PDB file of C-alpha atoms and ligand atoms in Angstrom:
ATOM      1  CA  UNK A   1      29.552  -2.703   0.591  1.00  0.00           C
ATOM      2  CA  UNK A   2      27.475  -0.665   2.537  1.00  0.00           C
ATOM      3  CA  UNK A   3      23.137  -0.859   2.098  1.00  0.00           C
ATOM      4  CA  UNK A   4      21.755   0.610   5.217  1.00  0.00           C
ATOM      5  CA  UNK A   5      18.297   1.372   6.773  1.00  0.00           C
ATOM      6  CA  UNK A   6      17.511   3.447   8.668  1.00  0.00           C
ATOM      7  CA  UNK A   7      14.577   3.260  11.687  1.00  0.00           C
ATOM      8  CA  UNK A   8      13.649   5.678  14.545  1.00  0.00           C
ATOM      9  CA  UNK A   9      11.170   8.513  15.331  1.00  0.00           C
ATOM     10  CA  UNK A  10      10.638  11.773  13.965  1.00  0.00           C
ATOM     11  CA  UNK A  11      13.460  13.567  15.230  1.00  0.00           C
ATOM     12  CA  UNK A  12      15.615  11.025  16.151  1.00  0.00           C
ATOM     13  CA  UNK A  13      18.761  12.275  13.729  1.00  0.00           C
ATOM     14  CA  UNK A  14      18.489  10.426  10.944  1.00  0.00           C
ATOM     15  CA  UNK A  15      18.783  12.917   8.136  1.00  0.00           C
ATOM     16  CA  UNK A  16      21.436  14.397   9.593  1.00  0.00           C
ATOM     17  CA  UNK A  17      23.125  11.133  10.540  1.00  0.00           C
ATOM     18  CA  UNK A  18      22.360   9.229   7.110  1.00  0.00           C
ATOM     19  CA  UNK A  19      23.783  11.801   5.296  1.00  0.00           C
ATOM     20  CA  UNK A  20      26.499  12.229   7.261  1.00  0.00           C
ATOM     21  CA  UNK A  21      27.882   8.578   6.661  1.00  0.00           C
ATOM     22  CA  UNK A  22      26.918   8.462   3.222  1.00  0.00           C
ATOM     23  CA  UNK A  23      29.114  11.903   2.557  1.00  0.00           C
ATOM     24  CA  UNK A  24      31.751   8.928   4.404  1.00  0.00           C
ATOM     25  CA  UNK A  25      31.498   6.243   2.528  1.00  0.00           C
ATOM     26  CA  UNK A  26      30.226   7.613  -1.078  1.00  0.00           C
ATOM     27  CA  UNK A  27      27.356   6.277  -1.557  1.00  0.00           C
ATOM     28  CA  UNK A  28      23.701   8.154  -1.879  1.00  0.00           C
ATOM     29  CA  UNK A  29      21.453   9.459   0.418  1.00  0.00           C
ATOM     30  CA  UNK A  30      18.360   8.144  -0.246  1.00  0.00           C
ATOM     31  CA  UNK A  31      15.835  10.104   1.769  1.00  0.00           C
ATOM     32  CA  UNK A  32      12.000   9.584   1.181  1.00  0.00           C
ATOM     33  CA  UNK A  33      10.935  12.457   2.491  1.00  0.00           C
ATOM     34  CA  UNK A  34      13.266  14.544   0.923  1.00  0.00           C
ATOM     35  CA  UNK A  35      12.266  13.587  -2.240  1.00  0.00           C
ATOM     36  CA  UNK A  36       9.045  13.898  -1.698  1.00  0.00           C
ATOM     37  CA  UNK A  37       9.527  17.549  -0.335  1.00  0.00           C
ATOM     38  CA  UNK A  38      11.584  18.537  -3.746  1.00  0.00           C
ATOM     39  CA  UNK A  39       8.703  17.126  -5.698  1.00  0.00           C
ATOM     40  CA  UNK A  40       6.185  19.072  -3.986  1.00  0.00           C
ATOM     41  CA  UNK A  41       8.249  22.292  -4.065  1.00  0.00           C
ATOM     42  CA  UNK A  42       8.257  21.276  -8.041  1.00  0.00           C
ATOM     43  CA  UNK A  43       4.650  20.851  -8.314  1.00  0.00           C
ATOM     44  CA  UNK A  44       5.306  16.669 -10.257  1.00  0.00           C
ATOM     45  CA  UNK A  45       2.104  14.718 -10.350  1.00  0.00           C
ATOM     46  CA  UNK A  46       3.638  12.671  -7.363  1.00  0.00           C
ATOM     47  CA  UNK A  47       4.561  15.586  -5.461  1.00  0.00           C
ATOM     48  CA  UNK A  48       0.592  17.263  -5.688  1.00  0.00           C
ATOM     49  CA  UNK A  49      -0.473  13.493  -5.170  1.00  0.00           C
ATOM     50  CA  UNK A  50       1.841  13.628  -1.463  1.00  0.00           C
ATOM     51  CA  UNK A  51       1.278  17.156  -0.398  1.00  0.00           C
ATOM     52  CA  UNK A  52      -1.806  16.573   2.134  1.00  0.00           C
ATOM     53  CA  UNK A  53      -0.656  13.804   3.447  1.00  0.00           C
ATOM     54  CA  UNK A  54       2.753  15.259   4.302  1.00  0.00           C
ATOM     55  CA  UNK A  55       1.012  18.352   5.467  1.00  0.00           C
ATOM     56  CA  UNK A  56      -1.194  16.440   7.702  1.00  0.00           C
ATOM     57  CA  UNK A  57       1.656  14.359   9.339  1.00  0.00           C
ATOM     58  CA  UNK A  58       0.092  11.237   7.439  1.00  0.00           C
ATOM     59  CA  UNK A  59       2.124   8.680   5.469  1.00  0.00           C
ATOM     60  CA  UNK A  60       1.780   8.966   2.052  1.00  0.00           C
ATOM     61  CA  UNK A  61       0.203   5.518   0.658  1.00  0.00           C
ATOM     62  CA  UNK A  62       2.522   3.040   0.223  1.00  0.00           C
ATOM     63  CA  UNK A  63       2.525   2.912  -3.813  1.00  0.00           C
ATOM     64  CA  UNK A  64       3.511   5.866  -4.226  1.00  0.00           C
ATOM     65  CA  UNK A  65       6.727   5.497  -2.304  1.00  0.00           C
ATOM     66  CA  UNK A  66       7.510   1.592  -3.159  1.00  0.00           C
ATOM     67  CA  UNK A  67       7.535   3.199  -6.759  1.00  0.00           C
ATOM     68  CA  UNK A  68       9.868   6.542  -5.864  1.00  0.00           C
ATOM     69  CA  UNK A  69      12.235   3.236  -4.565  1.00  0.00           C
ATOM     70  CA  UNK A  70      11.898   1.166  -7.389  1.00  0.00           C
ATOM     71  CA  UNK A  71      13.208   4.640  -9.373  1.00  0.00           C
ATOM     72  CA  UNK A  72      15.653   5.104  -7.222  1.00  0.00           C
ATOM     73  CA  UNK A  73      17.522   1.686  -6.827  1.00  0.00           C
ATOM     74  CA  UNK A  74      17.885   0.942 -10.227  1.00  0.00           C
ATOM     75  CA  UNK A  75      19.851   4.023 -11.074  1.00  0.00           C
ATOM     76  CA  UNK A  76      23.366   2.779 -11.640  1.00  0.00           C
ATOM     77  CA  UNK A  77      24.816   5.264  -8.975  1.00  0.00           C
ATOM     78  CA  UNK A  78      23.490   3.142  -5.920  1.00  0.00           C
ATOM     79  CA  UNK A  79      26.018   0.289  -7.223  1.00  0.00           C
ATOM     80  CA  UNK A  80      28.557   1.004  -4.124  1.00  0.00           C
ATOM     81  CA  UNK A  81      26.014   1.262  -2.025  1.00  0.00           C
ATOM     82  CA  UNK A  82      23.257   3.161  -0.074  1.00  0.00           C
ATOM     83  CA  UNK A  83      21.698   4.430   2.737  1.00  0.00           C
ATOM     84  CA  UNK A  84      18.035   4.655   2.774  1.00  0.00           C
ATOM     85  CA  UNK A  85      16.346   7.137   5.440  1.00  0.00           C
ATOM     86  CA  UNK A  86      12.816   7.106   6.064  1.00  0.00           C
ATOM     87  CA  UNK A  87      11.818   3.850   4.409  1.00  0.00           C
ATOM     88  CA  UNK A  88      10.620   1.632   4.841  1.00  0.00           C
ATOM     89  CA  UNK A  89       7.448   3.232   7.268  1.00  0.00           C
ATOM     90  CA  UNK A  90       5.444   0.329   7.250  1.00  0.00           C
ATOM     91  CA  UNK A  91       5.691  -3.849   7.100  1.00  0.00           C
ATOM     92  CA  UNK A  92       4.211  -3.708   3.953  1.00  0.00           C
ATOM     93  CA  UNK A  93       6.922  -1.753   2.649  1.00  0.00           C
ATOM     94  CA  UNK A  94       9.551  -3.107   4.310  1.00  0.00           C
ATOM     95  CA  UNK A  95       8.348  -6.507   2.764  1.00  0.00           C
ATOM     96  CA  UNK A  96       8.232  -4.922  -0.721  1.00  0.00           C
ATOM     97  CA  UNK A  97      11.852  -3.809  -0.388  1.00  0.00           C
ATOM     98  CA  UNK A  98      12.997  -7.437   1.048  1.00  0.00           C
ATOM     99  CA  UNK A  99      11.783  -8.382  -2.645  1.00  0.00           C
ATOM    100  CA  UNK A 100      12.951  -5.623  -4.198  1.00  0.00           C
ATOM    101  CA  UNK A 101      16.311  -5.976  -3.257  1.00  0.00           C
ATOM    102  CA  UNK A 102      16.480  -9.415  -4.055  1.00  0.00           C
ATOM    103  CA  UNK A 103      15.367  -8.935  -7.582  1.00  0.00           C
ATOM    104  CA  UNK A 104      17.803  -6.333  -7.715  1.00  0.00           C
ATOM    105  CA  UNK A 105      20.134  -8.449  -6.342  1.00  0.00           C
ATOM    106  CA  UNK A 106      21.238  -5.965  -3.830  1.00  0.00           C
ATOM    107  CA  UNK A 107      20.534  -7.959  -0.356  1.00  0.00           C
ATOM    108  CA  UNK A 108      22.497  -7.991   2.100  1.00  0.00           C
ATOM    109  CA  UNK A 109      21.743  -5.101   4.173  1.00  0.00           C
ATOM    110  CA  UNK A 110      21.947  -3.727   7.691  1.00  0.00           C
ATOM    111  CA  UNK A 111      19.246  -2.005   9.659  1.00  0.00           C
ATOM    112  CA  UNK A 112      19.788   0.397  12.327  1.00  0.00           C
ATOM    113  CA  UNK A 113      17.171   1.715  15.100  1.00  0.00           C
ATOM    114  CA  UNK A 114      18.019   5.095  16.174  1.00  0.00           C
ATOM    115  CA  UNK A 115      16.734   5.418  20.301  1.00  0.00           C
ATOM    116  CA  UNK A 116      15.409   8.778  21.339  1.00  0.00           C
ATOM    117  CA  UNK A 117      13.298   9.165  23.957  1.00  0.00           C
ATOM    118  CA  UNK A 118      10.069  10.263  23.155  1.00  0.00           C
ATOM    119  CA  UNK A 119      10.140  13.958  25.219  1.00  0.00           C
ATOM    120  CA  UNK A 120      13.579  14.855  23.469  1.00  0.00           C
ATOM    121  CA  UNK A 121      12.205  13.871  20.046  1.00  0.00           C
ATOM    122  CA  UNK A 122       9.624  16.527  20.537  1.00  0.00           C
ATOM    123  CA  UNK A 123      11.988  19.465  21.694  1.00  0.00           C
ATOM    124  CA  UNK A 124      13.949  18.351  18.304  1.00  0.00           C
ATOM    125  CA  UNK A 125      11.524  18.723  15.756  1.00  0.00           C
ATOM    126  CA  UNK A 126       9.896  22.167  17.437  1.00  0.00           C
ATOM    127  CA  UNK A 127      13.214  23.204  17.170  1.00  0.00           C
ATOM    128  CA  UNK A 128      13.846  21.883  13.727  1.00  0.00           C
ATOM    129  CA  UNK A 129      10.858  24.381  12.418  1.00  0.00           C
ATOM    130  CA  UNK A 130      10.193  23.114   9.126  1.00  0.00           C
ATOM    131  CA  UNK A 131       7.065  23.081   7.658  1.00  0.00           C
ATOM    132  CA  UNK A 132       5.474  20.095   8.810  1.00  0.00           C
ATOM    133  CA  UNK A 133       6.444  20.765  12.505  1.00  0.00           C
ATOM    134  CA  UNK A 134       3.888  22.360  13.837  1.00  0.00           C
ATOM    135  CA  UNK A 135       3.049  21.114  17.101  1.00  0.00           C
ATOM    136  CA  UNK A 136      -0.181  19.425  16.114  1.00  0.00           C
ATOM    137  CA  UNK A 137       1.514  17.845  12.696  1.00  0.00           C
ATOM    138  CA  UNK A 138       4.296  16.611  14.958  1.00  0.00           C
ATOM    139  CA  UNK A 139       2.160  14.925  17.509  1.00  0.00           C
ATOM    140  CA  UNK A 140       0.364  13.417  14.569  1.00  0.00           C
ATOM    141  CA  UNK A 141       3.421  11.548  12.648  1.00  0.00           C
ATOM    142  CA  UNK A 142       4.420  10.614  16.728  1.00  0.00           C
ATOM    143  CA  UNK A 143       0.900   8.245  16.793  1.00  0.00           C
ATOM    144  CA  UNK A 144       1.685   7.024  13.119  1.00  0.00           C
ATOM    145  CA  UNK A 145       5.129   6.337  13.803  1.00  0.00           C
ATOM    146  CA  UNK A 146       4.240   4.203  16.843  1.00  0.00           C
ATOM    147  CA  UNK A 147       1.661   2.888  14.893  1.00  0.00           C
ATOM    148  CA  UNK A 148       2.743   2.130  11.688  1.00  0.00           C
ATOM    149  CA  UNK A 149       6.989   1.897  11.644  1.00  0.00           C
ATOM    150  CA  UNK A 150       7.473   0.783  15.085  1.00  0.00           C
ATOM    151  CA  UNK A 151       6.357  -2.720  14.154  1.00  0.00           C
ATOM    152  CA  UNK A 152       9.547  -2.707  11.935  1.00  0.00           C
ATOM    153  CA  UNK A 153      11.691  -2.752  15.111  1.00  0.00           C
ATOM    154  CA  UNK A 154      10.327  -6.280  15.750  1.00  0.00           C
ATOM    155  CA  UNK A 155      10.157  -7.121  12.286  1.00  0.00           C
ATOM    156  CA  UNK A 156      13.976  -6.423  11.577  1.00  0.00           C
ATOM    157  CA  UNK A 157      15.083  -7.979  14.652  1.00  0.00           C
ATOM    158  CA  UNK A 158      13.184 -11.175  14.619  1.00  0.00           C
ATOM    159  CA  UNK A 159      15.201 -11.286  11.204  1.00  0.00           C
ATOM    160  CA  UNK A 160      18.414 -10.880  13.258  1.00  0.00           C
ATOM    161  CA  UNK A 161      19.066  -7.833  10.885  1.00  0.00           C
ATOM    162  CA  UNK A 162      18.916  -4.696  13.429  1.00  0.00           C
ATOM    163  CA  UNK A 163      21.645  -2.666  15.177  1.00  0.00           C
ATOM    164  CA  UNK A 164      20.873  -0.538  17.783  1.00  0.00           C
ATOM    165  CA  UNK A 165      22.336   2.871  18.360  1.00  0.00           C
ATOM    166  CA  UNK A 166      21.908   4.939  21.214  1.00  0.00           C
ATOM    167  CA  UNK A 167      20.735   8.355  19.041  1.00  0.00           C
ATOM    168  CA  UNK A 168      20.113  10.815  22.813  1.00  0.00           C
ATOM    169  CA  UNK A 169      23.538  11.972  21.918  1.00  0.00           C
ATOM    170  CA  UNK A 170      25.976  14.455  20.454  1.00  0.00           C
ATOM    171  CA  UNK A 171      26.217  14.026  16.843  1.00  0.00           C
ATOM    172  CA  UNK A 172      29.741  13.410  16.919  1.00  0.00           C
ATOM    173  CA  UNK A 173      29.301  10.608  19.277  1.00  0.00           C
ATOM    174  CA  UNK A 174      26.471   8.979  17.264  1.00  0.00           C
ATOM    175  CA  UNK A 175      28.242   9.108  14.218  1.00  0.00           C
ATOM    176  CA  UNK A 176      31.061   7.285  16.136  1.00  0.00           C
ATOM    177  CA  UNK A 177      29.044   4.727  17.152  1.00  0.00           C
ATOM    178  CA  UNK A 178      27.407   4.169  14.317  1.00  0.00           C
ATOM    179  CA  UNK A 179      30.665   3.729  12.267  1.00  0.00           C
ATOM    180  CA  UNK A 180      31.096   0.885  14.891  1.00  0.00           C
ATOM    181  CA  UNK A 181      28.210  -0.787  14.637  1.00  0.00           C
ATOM    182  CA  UNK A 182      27.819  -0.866  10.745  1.00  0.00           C
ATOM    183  CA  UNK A 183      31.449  -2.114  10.259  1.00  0.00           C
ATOM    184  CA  UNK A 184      30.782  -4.984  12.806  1.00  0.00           C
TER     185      UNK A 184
HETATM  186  P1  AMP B 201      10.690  12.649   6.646  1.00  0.00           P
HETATM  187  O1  AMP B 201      11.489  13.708   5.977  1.00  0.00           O
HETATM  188  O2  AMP B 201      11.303  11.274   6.549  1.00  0.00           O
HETATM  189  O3  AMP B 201      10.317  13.028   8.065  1.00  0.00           O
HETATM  190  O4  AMP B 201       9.312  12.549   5.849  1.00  0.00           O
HETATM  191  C1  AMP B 201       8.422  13.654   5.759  1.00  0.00           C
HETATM  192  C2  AMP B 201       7.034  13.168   5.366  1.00  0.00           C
HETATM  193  O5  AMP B 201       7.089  12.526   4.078  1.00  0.00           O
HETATM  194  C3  AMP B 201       6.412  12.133   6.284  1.00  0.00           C
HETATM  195  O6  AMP B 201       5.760  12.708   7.404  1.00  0.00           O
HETATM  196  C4  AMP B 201       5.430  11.443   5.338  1.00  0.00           C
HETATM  197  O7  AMP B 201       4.290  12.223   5.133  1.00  0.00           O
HETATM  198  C5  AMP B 201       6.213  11.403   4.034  1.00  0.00           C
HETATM  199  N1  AMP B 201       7.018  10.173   3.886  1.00  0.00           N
HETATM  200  C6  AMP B 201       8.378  10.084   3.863  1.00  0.00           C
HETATM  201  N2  AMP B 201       8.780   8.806   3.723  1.00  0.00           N
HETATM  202  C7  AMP B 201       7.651   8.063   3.650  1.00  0.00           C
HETATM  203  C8  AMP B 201       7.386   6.675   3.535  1.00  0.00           C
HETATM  204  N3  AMP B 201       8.383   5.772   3.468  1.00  0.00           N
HETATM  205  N4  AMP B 201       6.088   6.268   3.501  1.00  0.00           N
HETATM  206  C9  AMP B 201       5.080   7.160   3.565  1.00  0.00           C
HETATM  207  N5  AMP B 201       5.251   8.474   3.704  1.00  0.00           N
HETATM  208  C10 AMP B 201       6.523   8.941   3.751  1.00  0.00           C
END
């Protein structure tokens, strides 16, 4: 059974790296932002509700995500597992999911902190060139992210939940090491 979080930066891989292992394993994706981009492209009630504070680089208030989660994890198709990517952002998510998952009975998960250093993370996302990385957007969700979701670094490991993975790699040797750290 595989539920996985995953932390790190802006930048740091984790799309591309969540995905990756969840193509693996079979089990969804389960990418915040991603859903929040295809409900802004679609014009929903949550996705007009998001679109400024995506556009600004800002998180996007907690109750509107915790309840895009609570969707999510009780469709049956997250029964083998998941990999969630790009929440939780803040403590007070991340404690809304510890209860969340318990009601759900689905606990039991694994956290892992993708390192980056901070100058490659910004060469990554100017390259990246989506919408929201504009130099002044991405300098923005740097200050929240150290902010707001680096607390969860402290917050997973003083719950002896949180793997480290070096991320300032290729992305064949990340996804190696990842596969090693997850199945230990
Ligand atoms: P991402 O694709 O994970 O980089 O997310 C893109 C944007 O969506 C972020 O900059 C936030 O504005 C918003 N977002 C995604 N996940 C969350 C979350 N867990 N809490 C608040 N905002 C989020």
């Amino acid at each position: 059974m595989t539920r996985l979080i995953f932390l790190g930066p802006p930048g740091a891989g984790k799309g591309t790296q969540a995905k990756t292992l969840a193509d693996n394993c079979n089990i969804p994706h389960i990418s915040t932002g991603d859903i929040l981009r295809q409900a802004m492209k679609e014009q929903t009630a949550l996705g007009i509700k998001a679109q400024g504070y995506v556009d600004r680089g800002e998180l996007v208030p907690d109750l509107l995500v915790q309840d895009m989660v609570l969707e999510r994890l009780r469709q049956p198709d997250v029964n083998p597992g998941w990999i969630l990517d790009g929440f939780p952002r803040t403590v007070n998510q991340a404690s809304f999911l510890e209860e969340l998952l318990q009601d759900l009975n689905q606990d039991s998960k694994k956290v892992v902190n993708l390192e980056v250093p901070d100058d490659v993370v910004v060469t990554r996302l100017l390259e990246r060139g989506r919408k929201d990385d504009t130099e002044e957007v991405i300098r923005r969700r740097l200050e929240v992210y150290r902010s707001e979701t680096a607390p969860l670094i402290d917050y997973y490991g003083d719950r002896q939940q949180l793997l480290v993975v070096n991320g300032n790699q290729s992305l064949e040797e990340v996804t190696s090491e990842l596969k090693k750290v997850i199945v230990s």
